[in-house]
């Protein structure tokens, strides 16, 4: 039976009316989240439709005003105000109001000048449309400089009768500088008098360089070589990583293990040279893959260890694995699958591909070298032997694949999958502090074994 043209017209008008109603209704806010960190604070607005925004940054007092079109104020959006933490280093408060019938105005009051990045993300994994506001400090400190300042503050705090900062502060250089500083000052100790030029002094003036006035014995020893290990807890912030059947999140477990390993490293040395750990993230926030690599290179790390917890479609998979980079094909289909999964972290965590230097940053991830891979395999073998002593191994050898986070060209880099969090028994072990300690001890032994066979080369951070 032929369909009347008038029926087709009515059907078309009905579809158009539905679309108009959807446009009139606009987007609906589903969830809001704030991820505060010293590196930057991220504000995420998740909605069932894309959001269009215009933003203005006001310098005095610093605040960011964002107008969101096609949106009605609802309970989820109002919840954003209460999520601001007093400890947030960037946000002091948030104000929200219905600016007009179809526009919500969001004003973020700031503690310091920031360089905002505002961008949208398409639906991925468990997320719908996301509007992301990344609030970067306008003048971010160099990580080495920041660590030195923190250490100096820690040294002077007890003398002033103030509580010392937490011992959890990462400090690749500060302690060595403190060892070579004058008591109670931040000034560096000068070289021994015999190596200094001394101008002519008035008669009778004591001189530290004269034979009749020998210099005192120096309390400084030979130059020490600071050994820095970059620890990279996987995922974070918007990206929870794998989630076990009991609800354990990968990002939480690996951060705990990384902090435990940091404390072990900071209390250790190699051939008399002190070791220091540097964490690519020390809290629950997202770090893009290329930024993790850049952080390790900026502190001139000797090693890079990325810590993860594996997952698979079935709960039977078990055991720890260690991966190094591959310049060519992956060593197995499982390694290739794992690399593809881990490399999707940027899609889930959310990066701003509109930044001008995005292509440059990604190019850094292609500068892998054969020497780096060779050293990484040696490091991986040392770690794998020790991990096998405290738990089951998924593979008895170091696997290789194109992990983006392992592509620092000048730093031996490995990725450790501590266990299968998707396996109920191994999830329980990962939640156990006793097993976390055993695993940390194994990683520490593996790192020391690697350095015993591969002494660190000289670097310009020696003092």
XYZ file of C-alpha atoms in Angstrom:
463
model
C 0.000 0.000 0.000
C 1.613 3.318 -1.056
C 2.218 5.904 1.667
C 0.560 9.269 1.209
C 2.957 12.202 0.758
C 1.056 14.036 3.473
C 1.995 11.253 5.939
C 5.670 11.685 5.019
C 5.363 15.427 5.571
C 3.714 14.970 8.962
C 6.416 12.499 10.012
C 9.145 14.941 8.959
C 7.558 17.817 10.828
C 7.264 15.628 13.921
C 11.013 14.788 13.795
C 11.863 18.463 13.327
C 9.703 19.414 16.284
C 11.535 16.889 18.453
C 14.865 18.371 17.381
C 13.629 21.886 18.130
C 12.480 20.801 21.559
C 15.899 19.282 22.225
C 17.590 22.516 21.140
C 15.232 24.549 23.289
C 15.879 22.336 26.274
C 19.669 22.526 25.816
C 22.139 20.363 27.658
C 21.563 18.768 31.023
C 24.409 18.749 33.556
C 25.166 15.216 34.747
C 28.137 15.609 37.085
C 30.823 18.070 38.145
C 34.306 17.361 39.505
C 37.318 19.345 40.776
C 40.840 17.882 40.820
C 43.171 20.208 42.802
C 46.960 19.876 42.568
C 50.064 22.035 42.739
C 50.691 21.416 39.032
C 47.227 22.657 38.054
C 43.588 22.417 39.061
C 41.084 20.807 36.717
C 37.335 21.559 36.745
C 35.205 19.110 34.756
C 31.556 19.624 33.779
C 29.929 16.513 32.326
C 26.716 16.893 30.314
C 24.477 14.910 27.984
C 25.152 17.277 25.062
C 28.088 19.457 23.945
C 28.466 22.818 25.686
C 29.383 26.104 24.048
C 31.252 28.623 26.164
C 32.861 32.038 26.171
C 35.351 32.936 28.884
C 37.041 36.037 30.239
C 40.005 36.236 32.576
C 40.079 39.214 34.954
C 43.477 39.989 36.453
C 42.579 42.000 39.571
C 41.484 40.260 41.633
C 42.268 37.160 39.547
C 39.164 35.313 38.443
C 37.857 33.435 35.444
C 34.320 34.077 34.187
C 32.800 31.390 31.952
C 29.413 31.789 30.223
C 27.873 28.421 29.273
C 25.146 28.595 26.623
C 22.080 26.375 26.386
C 22.158 25.391 30.035
C 19.818 25.609 32.980
C 21.112 25.741 36.542
C 20.458 22.440 38.318
C 21.460 20.610 41.497
C 24.472 18.909 39.884
C 25.887 22.251 38.791
C 25.233 23.884 42.157
C 27.224 21.066 43.765
C 30.371 22.523 42.196
C 30.464 25.299 44.812
C 30.772 22.851 47.683
C 33.554 20.851 46.031
C 36.162 23.614 46.405
C 38.750 22.578 48.990
C 40.491 25.081 51.256
C 43.795 23.403 50.345
C 43.310 23.969 46.612
C 46.406 25.952 45.555
C 44.578 27.702 42.716
C 40.842 28.144 43.476
C 39.559 30.158 46.426
C 35.854 29.886 45.556
C 33.240 29.421 42.836
C 30.059 31.398 42.140
C 27.306 30.175 39.815
C 24.160 31.894 38.583
C 21.571 31.876 35.802
C 22.865 34.880 33.868
C 20.036 34.761 31.297
C 17.316 32.366 30.193
C 19.781 30.127 28.334
C 23.135 31.114 29.831
C 24.743 30.013 33.109
C 27.617 32.148 34.340
C 30.408 30.446 36.258
C 32.916 32.659 38.110
C 36.029 31.002 39.544
C 37.824 33.148 42.136
C 41.548 32.407 42.079
C 44.353 32.504 44.626
C 46.952 33.483 42.036
C 47.197 34.452 38.357
C 46.568 31.491 36.100
C 46.852 30.542 32.445
C 43.502 28.879 31.726
C 42.838 26.242 29.085
C 39.172 25.604 28.268
C 38.283 22.756 25.912
C 35.707 20.033 25.296
C 36.013 16.257 25.105
C 33.886 13.831 23.153
C 32.202 10.910 24.984
C 34.635 8.102 25.797
C 34.570 5.090 28.120
C 32.122 5.851 30.944
C 32.064 9.598 30.277
C 29.549 11.684 28.343
C 30.413 15.117 26.883
C 32.909 16.987 29.056
C 33.783 20.656 29.354
C 37.244 20.946 30.925
C 38.761 24.002 32.591
C 42.463 23.506 33.322
C 43.856 26.243 35.581
C 47.656 26.342 35.294
C 49.749 28.731 37.425
C 50.835 31.666 35.262
C 54.394 31.286 36.579
C 55.027 27.635 37.236
C 58.246 26.776 39.048
C 60.847 24.537 37.493
C 60.549 21.179 39.307
C 64.195 21.202 40.442
C 63.947 24.781 41.687
C 60.737 23.966 43.511
C 62.299 20.971 45.234
C 65.267 23.037 46.404
C 62.991 25.729 47.864
C 60.912 23.142 49.680
C 64.027 21.580 51.153
C 65.386 24.955 52.318
C 62.041 25.664 53.998
C 62.191 22.274 55.697
C 65.713 22.991 56.987
C 64.810 26.375 58.479
C 61.409 25.460 59.932
C 62.642 23.682 63.113
C 65.008 26.571 63.957
C 62.074 28.986 63.885
C 60.021 26.760 66.145
C 57.682 25.846 63.330
C 56.560 22.356 62.382
C 58.677 20.897 59.597
C 56.976 20.111 56.292
C 55.955 16.552 55.631
C 58.771 14.102 54.990
C 56.896 13.146 51.835
C 58.409 16.109 49.950
C 60.326 14.953 46.861
C 63.852 16.370 46.949
C 66.259 15.480 44.161
C 68.781 18.272 44.918
C 67.929 20.083 48.121
C 69.578 17.785 50.663
C 72.928 17.805 48.909
C 72.815 21.588 48.695
C 72.018 21.730 52.402
C 75.038 19.534 53.169
C 77.262 22.049 51.401
C 75.634 25.142 52.910
C 76.783 27.278 55.819
C 74.830 26.576 59.024
C 71.745 28.724 59.292
C 72.127 30.181 55.804
C 71.358 29.263 52.256
C 74.868 30.205 51.075
C 77.020 27.591 49.412
C 80.358 26.676 51.071
C 83.307 28.107 49.129
C 86.058 25.823 47.807
C 89.023 25.150 50.118
C 91.298 28.208 50.571
C 94.131 26.693 48.555
C 91.997 26.961 45.436
C 90.837 30.553 45.986
C 92.488 33.767 44.856
C 93.317 36.079 47.830
C 94.074 39.770 47.358
C 96.944 41.387 49.233
C 96.017 42.002 52.888
C 97.305 44.638 55.349
C 100.276 43.533 57.484
C 99.276 41.535 60.529
C 95.979 40.413 59.066
C 95.466 36.685 59.628
C 95.183 34.845 56.366
C 93.715 31.405 55.931
C 96.117 30.891 53.009
C 99.397 31.612 54.796
C 101.710 28.749 55.841
C 101.653 29.975 59.451
C 97.867 29.760 59.476
C 96.929 26.422 57.873
C 93.307 26.012 56.780
C 91.037 23.997 59.057
C 90.045 20.555 57.958
C 87.051 20.767 55.692
C 83.937 18.910 56.735
C 82.964 18.496 53.102
C 83.864 15.317 51.314
C 84.366 14.683 47.638
C 81.679 15.694 45.220
C 78.574 13.539 45.517
C 76.546 12.343 42.587
C 72.802 12.627 43.180
C 70.924 9.648 41.733
C 67.332 10.448 40.769
C 64.671 7.817 40.090
C 61.441 9.081 38.511
C 58.427 7.131 39.760
C 55.299 7.373 37.647
C 52.031 6.263 39.313
C 49.738 5.513 36.377
C 46.432 7.213 35.595
C 44.912 9.670 38.126
C 42.196 12.306 38.237
C 39.634 11.794 35.503
C 41.284 8.506 34.585
C 40.773 5.866 37.320
C 42.620 3.172 35.375
C 41.410 -0.398 35.820
C 38.795 -1.111 38.496
C 38.733 -4.445 40.322
C 35.587 -6.491 41.036
C 35.692 -5.167 44.610
C 35.814 -1.550 43.456
C 39.567 -1.039 43.951
C 40.844 1.657 41.595
C 44.201 1.253 39.913
C 45.090 4.932 40.320
C 44.784 4.675 44.124
C 46.784 1.466 44.571
C 49.707 2.491 42.373
C 49.984 5.879 44.093
C 50.315 4.142 47.479
C 53.003 1.808 46.144
C 54.870 4.705 44.501
C 54.913 6.676 47.760
C 56.195 3.659 49.689
C 58.930 3.141 47.089
C 59.783 6.843 47.207
C 60.454 6.606 50.945
C 62.692 3.565 50.404
C 64.659 5.304 47.658
C 65.100 8.508 49.665
C 66.653 6.490 52.496
C 69.092 4.659 50.205
C 72.351 5.311 48.392
C 74.486 3.764 45.668
C 78.264 3.594 46.209
C 77.996 6.415 48.732
C 75.921 8.599 46.426
C 72.478 9.580 47.782
C 69.310 8.586 45.950
C 66.182 10.659 45.546
C 62.791 9.756 44.094
C 60.695 12.154 42.038
C 56.977 11.430 41.554
C 55.301 12.511 38.329
C 52.146 12.852 40.433
C 51.917 12.823 44.226
C 48.138 13.242 44.459
C 44.960 12.314 42.598
C 45.212 14.349 39.397
C 45.663 13.524 35.724
C 49.046 13.838 34.009
C 49.197 13.419 30.202
C 51.586 10.770 28.943
C 54.009 13.175 27.274
C 54.105 15.374 30.402
C 55.175 12.360 32.474
C 58.128 11.900 30.121
C 58.962 15.616 30.184
C 58.915 15.711 33.997
C 61.411 12.878 34.220
C 63.724 14.587 31.739
C 63.530 17.954 33.519
C 64.863 16.446 36.729
C 67.520 14.542 34.743
C 66.262 11.209 36.036
C 68.581 8.209 35.882
C 65.657 5.774 35.745
C 61.946 5.972 34.972
C 59.604 3.398 36.533
C 55.918 3.590 35.640
C 53.711 1.647 38.085
C 50.372 0.115 37.052
C 47.922 -2.674 37.893
C 46.822 -4.891 35.023
C 43.308 -5.895 33.985
C 41.758 -8.332 31.534
C 38.307 -9.378 30.351
C 38.260 -12.516 32.495
C 39.159 -12.822 36.199
C 41.479 -15.805 35.627
C 44.429 -13.762 34.306
C 47.087 -13.292 36.997
C 50.690 -12.369 37.666
C 52.992 -9.362 37.398
C 54.666 -8.169 34.206
C 57.438 -5.764 33.249
C 57.509 -3.946 29.912
C 60.156 -2.006 28.015
C 59.854 0.004 24.815
C 59.983 -1.568 21.378
C 61.142 0.360 18.312
C 59.448 -2.156 16.045
C 56.763 -4.765 16.533
C 55.607 -5.779 19.987
C 57.144 -8.917 21.489
C 53.705 -10.542 21.735
C 50.082 -9.843 20.906
C 49.406 -9.433 24.626
C 52.130 -6.783 24.907
C 50.717 -4.942 21.900
C 47.218 -5.034 23.392
C 48.544 -3.766 26.727
C 50.376 -0.849 25.097
C 47.284 0.141 23.129
C 45.213 0.076 26.313
C 47.678 2.147 28.335
C 48.176 4.638 25.493
C 44.449 5.428 25.616
C 44.937 7.103 29.003
C 45.096 10.532 27.359
C 41.679 9.984 25.752
C 40.095 9.077 29.082
C 41.998 11.543 31.238
C 41.494 14.260 28.650
C 44.171 16.406 26.990
C 43.778 19.653 25.111
C 44.780 18.831 21.548
C 44.226 22.466 20.596
C 47.387 23.670 22.345
C 49.978 25.021 19.941
C 52.763 22.800 21.190
C 50.787 19.553 21.159
C 52.548 18.317 18.026
C 55.940 19.238 19.443
C 55.170 17.421 22.671
C 54.100 14.312 20.817
C 57.243 14.444 18.671
C 59.297 14.031 21.851
C 57.708 10.629 22.262
C 59.260 9.393 19.025
C 62.893 9.922 19.988
C 63.505 6.435 21.311
C 67.018 5.051 21.006
C 68.501 1.568 20.823
C 70.767 2.307 23.808
C 67.809 3.359 25.951
C 65.942 0.171 25.072
C 68.986 -2.001 25.874
C 69.356 -0.401 29.317
C 65.607 -0.623 29.890
C 65.655 -4.367 29.239
C 68.444 -4.772 31.808
C 66.483 -2.749 34.362
C 63.338 -4.732 33.597
C 65.137 -8.047 34.060
C 66.440 -6.974 37.482
C 62.950 -5.922 38.578
C 61.305 -9.049 37.182
C 63.642 -11.370 39.089
C 62.852 -9.680 42.380
C 59.101 -9.412 41.781
C 59.038 -13.131 41.006
C 60.313 -13.789 44.514
C 57.243 -12.250 46.181
C 54.456 -13.127 43.745
C 53.489 -14.871 40.565
C 54.781 -13.652 37.194
C 52.493 -13.416 34.187
C 55.452 -13.732 31.790
C 58.988 -14.897 32.733
C 60.703 -12.296 30.546
C 60.514 -8.568 29.913
C 57.917 -7.816 27.243
C 58.262 -5.009 24.678
C 55.719 -2.766 22.942
C 55.186 0.865 21.932
C 54.236 2.386 25.286
C 54.103 6.171 24.876
C 55.147 6.785 28.475
C 58.439 4.882 27.987
C 59.756 7.036 25.140
C 62.262 9.219 26.954
C 65.280 8.893 24.631
C 67.926 9.234 27.344
C 66.391 7.509 30.407
C 66.115 3.735 30.919
C 62.358 3.293 31.283
C 60.101 0.403 32.249
C 56.430 -0.109 33.008
C 55.582 -2.492 35.852
C 52.170 -4.150 35.947
C 52.133 -5.141 39.625
C 49.275 -7.682 39.345
C 45.896 -8.226 37.675
C 43.471 -6.046 39.593
C 40.683 -7.778 37.644
C 41.558 -11.023 39.463
C 39.710 -11.062 42.835
C 42.613 -12.749 44.670
C 45.219 -10.379 43.271
C 42.940 -7.387 43.894
C 42.864 -8.400 47.557
C 46.664 -8.654 47.610
C 47.040 -5.218 46.033
C 44.847 -3.767 48.780
C 46.989 -5.402 51.457
C 49.609 -3.138 53.021
C 51.766 -6.191 53.740
C 51.867 -7.159 50.068
C 52.411 -3.552 49.015
C 55.483 -3.507 51.277
C 56.759 -6.812 49.854
C 56.334 -5.500 46.339
C 58.039 -2.215 47.232
C 60.999 -4.092 48.718
C 61.279 -6.185 45.552
C 61.258 -3.096 43.326
C 63.908 -1.467 45.522
C 66.168 -4.526 45.320
C 65.771 -4.613 41.557
C 66.718 -0.936 41.215
C 69.819 -1.388 43.391
C 70.848 -4.489 41.437
C 70.592 -2.545 38.192
C 72.789 0.254 39.523
C 75.337 -2.247 40.830
C 75.796 -3.483 37.256
C 75.281 -0.099 35.572
C 76.830 2.734 37.626
C 75.162 6.076 36.836
C 77.067 8.346 34.499
C 78.188 11.799 35.621
C 75.573 14.515 35.331
C 75.753 18.284 35.779
C 73.573 18.152 38.893
C 76.561 16.893 40.953
C 77.513 19.283 43.735
